[in-house]
Amino acid sequence: MMQQDGGRERINIAIDGPAGAGKSTVARKVAEQLGYVYIDTGAMYRAVTLSALRSGIDPLDGPEIASHAASLDIRLLPGEQGQKVLLNGEDVTEEIRSREVTQNVSQVAANGAVRRLLAEKQRRLADRKGVVMDGRDIGSHVLPDAELKVFLTASASERALRRYREIGDAQGVSLEQLEREIEERDRMDRERDVSPLVCASDAVVLDSTAMTIEEVCSAIVSLSRTKLAEAK
């Protein structure tokens, strides 16, 4: 059900999809165009992962990771270049995108206790509507009642190329290696027992392989306006 804010009607938008599909970039731009709040749930899992690695905790040590996550203060704030991520008051926006964090975040995200903890925080953030939230299980688990659900995907080779352009030279990794890592990340996300990557039955599937960011954003904004019109 949509809500009104000062006479302006709002809905929640859930954007799911595999690693490297462009969810965060698209979700942020869609939120800007609609005047909504953008919530990058993946950044929350990355912050937990970063903190665990700093503390020498094995990402596969479920109970220890869960206990550690419960002790953290993770905040998402608007920033000049998008969303700012604070971990216990420290700005870790850049550090959570490191290759080491990327290689370990799926293991942390597969922890049921961690997912329950963060999902509850995410639901509270969306209580007042007007939220664009991206992740792996937003439409299927975190916000199952979101008025608009989008499953954003792209070929593994295209996602690897996008990632390579973003970090390849800086982190000394080849395009081929990135594609292998993305395919392995896809497998782990699909096969994990807790909240696996899944396309919600009522989600609109958008394959962005041959689309520009602007085209994807335009499609989602158009879909959101259709949903608002239907709800009136």
XYZ file of C-alpha atoms in Angstrom:
232
model
C 0.000 0.000 0.000
C 1.384 3.394 -0.959
C 1.656 6.266 1.501
C 1.573 10.022 1.138
C 4.230 12.479 2.250
C 2.981 16.044 2.186
C 0.434 15.082 -0.443
C 3.005 13.200 -2.537
C 2.289 9.527 -3.042
C 5.145 7.082 -2.561
C 5.823 3.395 -2.988
C 8.726 1.089 -2.171
C 10.887 -0.258 -4.990
C 12.908 -3.478 -4.613
C 15.757 -4.133 -7.047
C 17.386 -7.568 -6.941
C 19.898 -9.309 -9.158
C 23.328 -10.947 -9.346
C 26.681 -9.334 -8.596
C 27.761 -6.701 -11.088
C 24.366 -6.186 -12.716
C 24.455 -2.481 -11.873
C 21.864 -2.577 -9.084
C 23.512 -0.002 -6.829
C 24.155 2.544 -9.576
C 20.667 2.146 -11.008
C 18.924 2.170 -7.623
C 20.751 5.346 -6.581
C 19.875 7.159 -9.806
C 16.240 6.021 -9.700
C 15.972 7.265 -6.108
C 17.425 10.623 -7.146
C 14.958 10.982 -10.014
C 11.963 10.096 -7.850
C 13.088 11.970 -4.739
C 13.200 8.699 -2.799
C 15.697 7.347 -0.261
C 18.292 4.891 -1.604
C 19.302 1.951 0.604
C 22.220 -0.233 -0.523
C 21.747 -3.407 1.536
C 24.874 -4.969 0.049
C 26.920 -2.203 1.659
C 25.657 -3.334 5.055
C 26.898 -6.894 4.468
C 30.172 -5.536 3.144
C 30.611 -3.445 6.291
C 30.131 -6.541 8.462
C 32.602 -8.438 6.274
C 35.199 -5.670 6.456
C 34.931 -5.465 10.228
C 35.212 -9.247 10.577
C 38.315 -9.371 8.382
C 39.893 -6.531 10.342
C 39.211 -8.453 13.546
C 40.681 -11.688 12.202
C 37.342 -13.515 12.241
C 36.890 -16.342 9.738
C 33.886 -15.476 7.497
C 32.862 -19.146 7.748
C 32.699 -19.034 11.564
C 28.923 -18.568 11.725
C 28.388 -17.974 15.467
C 31.369 -15.621 15.744
C 30.326 -13.607 12.672
C 26.751 -13.313 13.985
C 27.921 -12.152 17.405
C 30.314 -9.660 15.831
C 27.632 -8.261 13.507
C 25.299 -7.625 16.443
C 27.944 -5.397 18.054
C 28.376 -3.092 15.058
C 26.851 0.319 14.377
C 26.319 0.519 10.611
C 24.790 3.660 9.150
C 23.935 4.643 5.590
C 23.974 8.386 4.946
C 23.581 10.576 1.850
C 26.945 11.596 0.397
C 28.208 13.844 -2.402
C 29.033 10.822 -4.579
C 26.083 8.702 -3.498
C 25.649 6.813 -0.272
C 28.173 7.091 2.561
C 28.738 4.014 4.737
C 29.767 4.495 8.356
C 31.087 1.609 10.451
C 31.155 2.540 14.134
C 31.452 6.158 13.024
C 34.247 5.549 10.481
C 33.682 6.263 6.795
C 34.376 2.938 5.048
C 32.578 3.739 1.784
C 35.644 3.007 -0.347
C 37.188 0.228 1.724
C 34.111 -2.016 1.622
C 34.560 -2.254 -2.188
C 38.002 -3.859 -1.907
C 38.630 -7.174 -3.639
C 39.209 -8.934 -0.305
C 35.776 -7.883 0.948
C 34.188 -8.818 -2.386
C 35.683 -12.314 -2.202
C 34.319 -12.922 1.311
C 30.979 -11.105 1.465
C 28.917 -14.010 0.069
C 29.989 -16.189 2.992
C 28.937 -13.541 5.496
C 25.667 -12.907 3.647
C 24.871 -16.634 3.847
C 24.809 -16.415 7.658
C 21.175 -16.705 8.752
C 21.594 -14.740 11.980
C 23.349 -11.891 10.171
C 20.638 -11.769 7.497
C 17.873 -11.668 10.105
C 19.629 -8.867 11.973
C 20.207 -6.714 8.892
C 16.845 -7.514 7.271
C 15.051 -6.145 10.321
C 17.078 -2.924 10.109
C 16.257 -2.690 6.397
C 12.520 -3.179 6.940
C 12.462 -0.390 9.522
C 14.140 1.937 7.027
C 11.348 1.217 4.534
C 8.420 1.646 6.927
C 7.524 5.129 5.679
C 7.690 4.196 1.969
C 9.562 6.173 -0.665
C 12.525 3.783 -0.587
C 14.572 2.214 -3.385
C 16.366 -0.805 -1.928
C 18.724 -3.132 -3.772
C 20.182 -6.502 -2.892
C 19.780 -10.229 -3.528
C 16.524 -11.026 -1.724
C 14.725 -7.709 -1.275
C 11.599 -8.533 -3.273
C 11.434 -12.142 -2.131
C 12.289 -11.756 1.559
C 13.114 -8.312 2.954
C 10.285 -6.317 1.332
C 7.891 -8.942 -0.077
C 5.116 -6.318 -0.161
C 7.103 -3.767 -2.193
C 4.818 -2.246 -4.805
C 7.448 -2.548 -7.549
C 9.952 -5.383 -7.783
C 12.668 -5.457 -10.425
C 15.139 -8.269 -11.128
C 18.109 -6.667 -12.868
C 20.509 -9.004 -14.640
C 23.188 -9.097 -17.365
C 25.492 -11.718 -18.855
C 28.460 -12.802 -16.723
C 30.883 -11.544 -19.379
C 29.256 -8.100 -19.427
C 29.232 -7.893 -15.636
C 32.914 -8.869 -15.513
C 33.755 -6.199 -18.097
C 31.942 -3.539 -16.078
C 33.780 -4.584 -12.934
C 37.118 -4.631 -14.761
C 36.605 -1.088 -15.991
C 35.851 -0.102 -12.414
C 38.728 -1.791 -10.540
C 40.770 -4.043 -12.842
C 43.996 -2.100 -13.270
C 43.924 -0.645 -9.775
C 43.671 -4.063 -8.105
C 45.837 -6.025 -10.553
C 43.217 -8.527 -11.672
C 42.514 -9.784 -15.197
C 39.166 -9.689 -16.982
C 39.158 -13.489 -17.221
C 39.742 -13.851 -13.495
C 36.937 -11.427 -12.728
C 34.535 -13.394 -14.921
C 35.432 -16.630 -13.114
C 34.916 -14.941 -9.759
C 31.534 -13.542 -10.824
C 30.378 -16.963 -12.023
C 31.451 -18.486 -8.704
C 29.711 -15.691 -6.796
C 26.532 -16.374 -8.795
C 26.720 -20.058 -7.894
C 27.231 -19.336 -4.190
C 24.392 -16.791 -4.122
C 21.973 -19.169 -5.875
C 22.829 -22.249 -3.833
C 23.102 -20.858 -0.314
C 20.538 -22.190 2.159
C 19.562 -18.814 3.612
C 17.780 -16.309 1.339
C 19.376 -17.406 -1.950
C 19.397 -15.157 -4.996
C 15.961 -15.595 -6.547
C 13.698 -13.663 -8.866
C 10.407 -12.941 -7.084
C 7.409 -14.344 -8.944
C 5.917 -10.861 -9.382
C 9.162 -9.099 -10.353
C 9.795 -7.405 -13.692
C 12.964 -8.855 -15.264
C 15.309 -6.355 -16.935
C 18.366 -7.669 -18.810
C 20.793 -4.751 -18.921
C 23.458 -6.469 -21.057
C 22.736 -4.242 -24.056
C 21.197 -1.324 -22.154
C 22.761 1.887 -20.892
C 22.338 2.932 -17.273
C 20.072 5.741 -18.435
C 17.842 3.305 -20.329
C 17.527 1.000 -17.325
C 16.721 3.898 -14.998
C 14.148 5.285 -17.407
C 12.435 1.898 -17.608
C 12.222 1.573 -13.818
C 10.982 5.144 -13.323
C 8.296 4.480 -15.934
C 7.299 1.253 -14.175
C 7.085 3.099 -10.840
C 4.746 5.704 -12.308
C 2.550 2.944 -13.698
C 2.397 1.332 -10.253
C 1.464 4.663 -8.659
C -1.302 5.186 -11.209
C -2.650 1.677 -10.604
C -2.734 2.280 -6.845
C -4.891 5.410 -7.079
